[in-house]
Short mmCIF file of C-alpha atoms and ligand atoms in Angstrom, two decimals:
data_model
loop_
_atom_site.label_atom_id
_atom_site.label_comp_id
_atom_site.label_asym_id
_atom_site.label_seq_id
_atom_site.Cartn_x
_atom_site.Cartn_y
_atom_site.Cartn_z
CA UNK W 1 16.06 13.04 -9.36
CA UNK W 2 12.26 13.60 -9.73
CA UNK W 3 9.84 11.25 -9.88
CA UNK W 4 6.64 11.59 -10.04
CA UNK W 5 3.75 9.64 -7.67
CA UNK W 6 0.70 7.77 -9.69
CA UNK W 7 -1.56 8.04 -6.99
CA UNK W 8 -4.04 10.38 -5.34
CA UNK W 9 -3.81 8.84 -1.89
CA UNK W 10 -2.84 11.23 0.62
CA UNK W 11 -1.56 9.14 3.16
CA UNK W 12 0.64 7.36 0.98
CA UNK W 13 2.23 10.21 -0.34
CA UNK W 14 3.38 11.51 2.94
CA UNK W 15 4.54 8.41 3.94
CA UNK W 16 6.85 8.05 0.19
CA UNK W 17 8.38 11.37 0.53
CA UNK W 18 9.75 10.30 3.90
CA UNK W 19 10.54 7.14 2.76
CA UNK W 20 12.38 8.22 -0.38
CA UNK W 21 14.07 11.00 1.29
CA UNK W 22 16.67 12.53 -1.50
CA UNK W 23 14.62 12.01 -4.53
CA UNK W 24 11.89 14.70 -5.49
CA UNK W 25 8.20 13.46 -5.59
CA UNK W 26 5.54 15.07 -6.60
CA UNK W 27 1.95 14.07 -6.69
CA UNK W 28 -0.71 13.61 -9.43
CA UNK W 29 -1.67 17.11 -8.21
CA UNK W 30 0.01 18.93 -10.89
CA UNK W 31 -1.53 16.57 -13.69
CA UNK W 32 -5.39 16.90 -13.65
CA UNK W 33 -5.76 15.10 -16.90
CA UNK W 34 -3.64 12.24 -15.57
CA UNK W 35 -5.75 8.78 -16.27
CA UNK W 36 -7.48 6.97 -13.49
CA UNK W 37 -5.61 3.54 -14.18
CA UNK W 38 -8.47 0.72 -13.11
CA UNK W 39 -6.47 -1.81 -10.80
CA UNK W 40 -7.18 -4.58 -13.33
CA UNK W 41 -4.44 -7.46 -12.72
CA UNK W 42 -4.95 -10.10 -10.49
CA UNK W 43 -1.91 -9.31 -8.71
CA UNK W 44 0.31 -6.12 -6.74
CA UNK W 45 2.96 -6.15 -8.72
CA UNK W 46 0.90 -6.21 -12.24
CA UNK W 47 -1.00 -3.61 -10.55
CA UNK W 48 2.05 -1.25 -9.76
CA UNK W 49 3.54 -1.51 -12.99
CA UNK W 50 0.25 -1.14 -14.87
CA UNK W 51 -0.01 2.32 -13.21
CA UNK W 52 3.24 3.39 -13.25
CA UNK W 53 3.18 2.81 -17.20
CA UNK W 54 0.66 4.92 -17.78
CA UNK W 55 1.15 7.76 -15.50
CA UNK W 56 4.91 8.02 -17.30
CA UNK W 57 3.59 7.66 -20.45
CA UNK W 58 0.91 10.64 -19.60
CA UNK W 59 3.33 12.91 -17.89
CA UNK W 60 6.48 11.91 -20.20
CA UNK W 61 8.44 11.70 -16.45
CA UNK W 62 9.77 8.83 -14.84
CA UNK W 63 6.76 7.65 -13.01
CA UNK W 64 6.48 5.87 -9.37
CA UNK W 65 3.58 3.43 -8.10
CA UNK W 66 2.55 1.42 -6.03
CA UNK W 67 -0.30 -1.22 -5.04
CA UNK W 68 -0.55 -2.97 -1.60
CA UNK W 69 -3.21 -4.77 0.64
CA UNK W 70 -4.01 -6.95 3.50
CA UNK W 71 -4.03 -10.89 3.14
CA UNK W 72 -5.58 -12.64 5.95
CA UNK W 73 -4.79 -16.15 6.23
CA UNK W 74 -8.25 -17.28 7.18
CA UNK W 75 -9.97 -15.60 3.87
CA UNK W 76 -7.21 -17.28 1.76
CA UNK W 77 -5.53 -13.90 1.10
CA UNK W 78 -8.29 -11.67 1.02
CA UNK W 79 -8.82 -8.86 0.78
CA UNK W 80 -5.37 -8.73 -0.97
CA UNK W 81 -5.45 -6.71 -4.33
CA UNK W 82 -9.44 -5.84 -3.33
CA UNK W 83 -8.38 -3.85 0.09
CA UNK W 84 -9.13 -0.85 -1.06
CA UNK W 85 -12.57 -1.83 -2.47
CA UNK W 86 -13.69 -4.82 -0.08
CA UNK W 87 -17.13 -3.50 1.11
CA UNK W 88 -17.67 -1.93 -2.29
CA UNK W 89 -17.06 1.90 -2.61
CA UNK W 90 -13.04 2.24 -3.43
CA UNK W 91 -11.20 3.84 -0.12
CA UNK W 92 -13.90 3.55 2.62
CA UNK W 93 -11.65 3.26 4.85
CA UNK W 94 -14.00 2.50 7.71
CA UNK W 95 -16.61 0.01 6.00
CA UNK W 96 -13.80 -1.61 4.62
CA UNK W 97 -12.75 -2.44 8.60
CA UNK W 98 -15.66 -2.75 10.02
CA UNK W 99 -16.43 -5.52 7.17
CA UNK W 100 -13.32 -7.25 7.75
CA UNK W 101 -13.87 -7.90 11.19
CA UNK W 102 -17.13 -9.26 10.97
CA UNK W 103 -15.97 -11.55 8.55
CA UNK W 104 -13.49 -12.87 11.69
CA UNK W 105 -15.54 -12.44 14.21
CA UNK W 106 -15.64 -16.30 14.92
CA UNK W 107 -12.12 -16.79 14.18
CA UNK W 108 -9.77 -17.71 17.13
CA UNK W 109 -6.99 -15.72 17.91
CA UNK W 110 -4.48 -18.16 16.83
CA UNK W 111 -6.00 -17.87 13.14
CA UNK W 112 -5.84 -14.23 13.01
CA UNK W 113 -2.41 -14.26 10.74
CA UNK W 114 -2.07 -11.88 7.90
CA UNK W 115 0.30 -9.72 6.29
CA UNK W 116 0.43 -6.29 4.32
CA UNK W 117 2.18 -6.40 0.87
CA UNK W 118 3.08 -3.71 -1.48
CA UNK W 119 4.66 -3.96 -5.37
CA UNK W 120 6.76 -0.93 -5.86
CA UNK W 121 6.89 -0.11 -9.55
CA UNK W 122 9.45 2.45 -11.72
CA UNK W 123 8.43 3.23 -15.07
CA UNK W 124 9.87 5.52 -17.64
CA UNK W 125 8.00 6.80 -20.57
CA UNK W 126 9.58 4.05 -22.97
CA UNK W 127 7.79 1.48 -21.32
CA UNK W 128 10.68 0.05 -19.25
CA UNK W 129 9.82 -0.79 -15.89
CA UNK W 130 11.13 -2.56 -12.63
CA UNK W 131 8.96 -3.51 -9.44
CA UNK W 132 10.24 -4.29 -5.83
CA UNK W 133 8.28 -6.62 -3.23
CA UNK W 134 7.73 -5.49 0.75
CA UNK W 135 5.87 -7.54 3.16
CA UNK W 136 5.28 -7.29 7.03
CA UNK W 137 3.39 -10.05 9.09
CA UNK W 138 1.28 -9.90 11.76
CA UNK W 139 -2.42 -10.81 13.16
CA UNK W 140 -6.21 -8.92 13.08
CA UNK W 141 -7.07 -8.01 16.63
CA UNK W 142 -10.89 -8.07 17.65
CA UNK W 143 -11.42 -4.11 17.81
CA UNK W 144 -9.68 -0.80 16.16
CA UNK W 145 -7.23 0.73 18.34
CA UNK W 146 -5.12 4.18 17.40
CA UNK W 147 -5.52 6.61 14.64
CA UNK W 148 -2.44 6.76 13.41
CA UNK W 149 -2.12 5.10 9.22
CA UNK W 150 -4.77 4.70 7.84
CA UNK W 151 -6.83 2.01 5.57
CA UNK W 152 -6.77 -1.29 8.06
CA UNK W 153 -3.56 -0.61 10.41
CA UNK W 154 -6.25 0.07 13.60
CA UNK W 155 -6.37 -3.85 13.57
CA UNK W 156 -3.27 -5.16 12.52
CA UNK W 157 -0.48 -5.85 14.84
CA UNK W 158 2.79 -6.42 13.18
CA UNK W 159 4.34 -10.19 15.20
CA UNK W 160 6.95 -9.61 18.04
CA UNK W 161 4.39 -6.03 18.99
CA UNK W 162 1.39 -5.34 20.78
CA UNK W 163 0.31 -2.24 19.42
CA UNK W 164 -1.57 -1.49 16.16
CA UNK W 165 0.11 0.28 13.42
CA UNK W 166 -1.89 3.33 13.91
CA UNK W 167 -0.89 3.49 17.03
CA UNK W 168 3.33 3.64 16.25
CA UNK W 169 4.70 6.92 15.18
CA UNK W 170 5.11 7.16 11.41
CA UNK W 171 9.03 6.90 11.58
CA UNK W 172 8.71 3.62 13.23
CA UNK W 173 5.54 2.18 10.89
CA UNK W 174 8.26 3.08 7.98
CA UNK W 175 10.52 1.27 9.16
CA UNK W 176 9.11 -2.09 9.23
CA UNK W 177 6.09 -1.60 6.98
CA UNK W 178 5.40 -3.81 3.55
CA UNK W 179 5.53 0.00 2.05
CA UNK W 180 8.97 1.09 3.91
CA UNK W 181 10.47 -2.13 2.54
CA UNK W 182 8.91 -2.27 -0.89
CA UNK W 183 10.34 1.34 -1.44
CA UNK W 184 13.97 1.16 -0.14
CA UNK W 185 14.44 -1.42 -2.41
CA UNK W 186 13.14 0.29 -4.82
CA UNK W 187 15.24 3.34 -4.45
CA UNK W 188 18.11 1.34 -4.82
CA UNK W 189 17.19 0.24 -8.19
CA UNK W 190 15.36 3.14 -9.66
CA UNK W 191 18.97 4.91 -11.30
CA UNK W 192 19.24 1.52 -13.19
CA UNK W 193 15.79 2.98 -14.83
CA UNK W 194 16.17 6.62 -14.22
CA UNK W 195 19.25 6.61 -15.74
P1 LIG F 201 -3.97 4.48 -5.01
O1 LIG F 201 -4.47 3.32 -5.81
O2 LIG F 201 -4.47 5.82 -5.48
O3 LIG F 201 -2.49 4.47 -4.83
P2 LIG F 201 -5.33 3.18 -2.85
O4 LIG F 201 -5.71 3.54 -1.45
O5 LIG F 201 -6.41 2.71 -3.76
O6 LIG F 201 -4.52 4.38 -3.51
P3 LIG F 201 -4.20 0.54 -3.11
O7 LIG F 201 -4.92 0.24 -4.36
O8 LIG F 201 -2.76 0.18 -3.01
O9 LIG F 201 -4.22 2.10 -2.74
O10 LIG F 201 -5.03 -0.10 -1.97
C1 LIG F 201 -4.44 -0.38 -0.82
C2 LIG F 201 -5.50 -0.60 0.24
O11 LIG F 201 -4.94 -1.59 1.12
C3 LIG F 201 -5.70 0.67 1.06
O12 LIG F 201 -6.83 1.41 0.64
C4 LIG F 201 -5.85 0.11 2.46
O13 LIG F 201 -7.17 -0.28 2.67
C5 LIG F 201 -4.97 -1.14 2.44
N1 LIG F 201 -3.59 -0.80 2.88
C6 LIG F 201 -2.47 -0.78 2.12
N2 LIG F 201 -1.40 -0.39 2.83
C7 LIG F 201 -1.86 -0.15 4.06
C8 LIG F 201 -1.24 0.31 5.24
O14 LIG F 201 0.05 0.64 5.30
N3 LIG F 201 -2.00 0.45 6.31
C9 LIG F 201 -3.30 0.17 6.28
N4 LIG F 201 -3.97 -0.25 5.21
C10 LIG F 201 -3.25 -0.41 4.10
#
């Protein structure tokens, strides 16, 4: 099976292709006329499927997507679908951090909840399409630590751990990550849309 990956985020598609081990993915490499799909729902699921439509409909190939973010507890869910974007220039990784944490810099430690979530989506070029939900909880620490990841996982800490997500190995991030989850049940539904 071959699928193929609506987004242009390197780190995410070297964490899919070990996540969907078996199935072929390729990039948006291949397709330089593909659309840049603006993240216009209010939610990560719309979001996923929203892209996955249209990069199947461009490409005329089953198409995979996905859209995740952070949700801190003490900015109501914020950053959530706005990660990517939160201090203004889509994918600054690092201003997107730094303004994070000075937005908790008063907050206690026992407020710091939050949680990663991703929307999976499957889409085939008739318009039928499926999405699968992956979270993982855990807290903001004061300071980045680890450069493993990338995007915000130098100050999250998954609960029951004391290390950042940058600073796990990528085989064990998968494996408990909003992502890891999202996908493997995702794989298990994609032949339903595949065919
Ligand atoms: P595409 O839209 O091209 O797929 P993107 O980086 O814009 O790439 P999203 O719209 O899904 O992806 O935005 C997700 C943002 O949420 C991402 O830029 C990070 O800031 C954050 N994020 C999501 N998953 C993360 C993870 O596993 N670790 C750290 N940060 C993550």
């Amino acid at each position: 099976m071959r699928v193929v990956l609506a987004t242009r985020n390197a780190g995410k598609i070297e964490e899919l292709r070990r996540i969907l081990a078996g199935i072929e993915v390729v990039g948006l490499a291949g397709y330089p006329d593909a659309p840049e799909v603006a993240e216009t729902e209010l939610t990560f699921a719309g979001n996923a499927l929203l892209k996955a439509r249209a990069i199947a409909a461009h490409t005329g190939q089953a198409a995979v997507a996905d859209d995740s973010g952070l949700c801190v507890d003490a900015l109501n869910g914020m950053p959530g679908v706005f990660s990517a974007r939160w201090a203004g220039r889509h994918g600054d990784d690092e201003a997107n951090l730094k303004l994070l944490l000075a937005q908790l810099a008063d907050v206690p430690a026992a407020r710091r909840g939050a949680h990663f979530a991703c929307a999976a989506a499957v889409a085939v070029p008739g318009g039928e399409g499926r999405v699968a939900m992956g979270r993982i909880d855990g807290r903001i620490i004061d300071a980045p630590r680890g450069t493993g990841g990338f995007g915000y996982d130098p100050i999250f800490v998954p609960d029951g751990e004391s290390r950042t997500t940058a600073e796990m190995p990528p085989a064990e991030k998968d494996a408990i990550s909003h992502r890891g989850r999202a996908f493997r049940a995702l794989a298990k539904i994609l032949p339903e849309v595949t065919g």
